[in-house]
Coordinates of C-alpha atoms in Angstrom, one line a residue:
M25 CA -19.4 39.7 -11.9
I26 CA -20.3 35.8 -12.1
Q27 CA -18.9 33.3 -9.8
T28 CA -18.7 29.5 -11.2
A29 CA -18.1 27.1 -9.1
D30 CA -14.7 24.9 -9.0
A31 CA -14.7 22.5 -11.5
R32 CA -12.2 20.4 -9.1
P33 CA -13.4 20.4 -5.2
E34 CA -11.4 19.5 -3.2
K35 CA -10.7 15.8 -3.6
V36 CA -9.9 12.7 -1.2
R37 CA -7.2 10.9 -1.8
E38 CA -8.4 7.0 -1.1
R39 CA -5.8 3.9 -1.6
T40 CA -7.4 0.6 -1.7
C41 CA -5.6 -1.8 0.8
I42 CA -4.2 -5.3 -1.6
G43 CA -4.8 -7.4 1.8
C44 CA -8.4 -6.2 2.8
R45 CA -9.6 -4.8 -0.1
K46 CA -10.4 -1.7 2.2
R47 CA -10.0 1.9 0.9
A48 CA -8.4 4.2 3.4
S49 CA -6.8 7.7 3.3
P50 CA -2.9 6.9 1.9
T51 CA -1.6 8.3 5.0
D52 CA -3.1 5.1 7.2
L53 CA -1.8 2.9 4.4
L54 CA 2.3 1.2 4.1
R55 CA 3.3 1.9 0.5
L56 CA 5.1 -0.8 -1.2
T57 CA 7.5 -0.8 -4.6
E58 CA 9.1 -3.9 -5.8
S59 CA 12.4 -3.9 -6.9
G60 CA 14.5 -6.8 -7.7
G61 CA 12.1 -9.9 -7.3
H62 CA 11.2 -8.3 -3.0
V63 CA 8.7 -6.1 -2.2
L64 CA 10.4 -3.1 -0.1
P65 CA 8.1 -0.7 2.3
D66 CA 8.4 2.8 1.6
P67 CA 7.0 4.5 4.6
G68 CA 8.3 7.7 3.2
R69 CA 6.0 7.4 0.2
R70 CA 9.4 8.5 -2.0
A71 CA 10.3 5.7 -3.8
P72 CA 10.2 5.4 -7.4
G73 CA 8.3 3.5 -9.2
R74 CA 4.5 1.3 -9.8
G75 CA 3.3 1.3 -5.6
A76 CA 0.6 -0.7 -3.7
H77 CA -0.5 0.1 -0.7
L78 CA -1.3 -2.1 2.7
H79 CA -2.4 -1.6 5.9
P80 CA 0.3 -1.9 8.6
A81 CA -1.0 -5.0 10.0
T82 CA -0.1 -9.1 9.7
G83 CA -3.7 -10.0 9.3
C84 CA -3.7 -7.3 5.8
L85 CA -0.2 -8.7 4.8
D86 CA -1.3 -12.3 5.2
L87 CA -4.3 -11.6 2.9
A88 CA -2.5 -10.3 0.6
E89 CA -0.2 -13.3 0.6
R90 CA -2.6 -15.8 0.4
R91 CA -4.6 -13.8 -2.3
K92 CA -1.4 -13.5 -4.3
A93 CA -1.9 -10.1 -4.9
F94 CA 1.6 -8.6 -4.5
P95 CA 2.6 -9.7 -8.6
R96 CA -0.9 -8.7 -9.3
A97 CA -0.5 -5.2 -8.1
F98 CA 3.4 -4.4 -9.1
K99 CA 2.5 -6.0 -12.6
V100 CA 5.4 -8.4 -12.7
P101 CA 5.3 -12.4 -13.0
G102 CA 6.1 -15.0 -10.2
P103 CA 5.9 -15.2 -6.7
L104 CA 7.5 -11.9 -4.7
D105 CA 9.4 -12.1 -2.0
T106 CA 7.9 -10.4 1.0
S107 CA 10.2 -10.8 4.1
L108 CA 11.1 -6.9 4.5
V109 CA 7.8 -6.3 4.7
R110 CA 6.3 -8.7 7.2
E111 CA 9.8 -7.2 9.5
H112 CA 8.6 -3.9 9.0
V113 CA 5.0 -5.0 10.1
E114 CA 5.8 -7.1 12.9
R115 CA 8.1 -4.2 14.0
Q116 CA 5.4 -1.6 13.7
D117 CA 2.9 -4.0 15.7
S118 CA 5.1 -4.5 18.4
V119 CA 5.6 -0.8 18.8
T120 CA 1.8 0.0 18.9
S121 CA 1.3 -3.2 21.3

């Protein structure tokens, strides 16, 4: 009997942070979704729809806002409200400090 190699070896999942553009594991990034012009944090990674990923750090959030990365990531026109994401990230920063 001839054994063949697996056609799809264990694939490492990676996502790109929309702020710093560095690749990381999805568990190291905060998943975000968009609804009604607001960017919503999705720490459970269960919300429906298109997702974007961001390091849960204020620096990456600032970069993403400055680069206007949120509308591009969600493929929607116009600016989006990121206040809920900022609250979530700042709350996480204060817990880890």
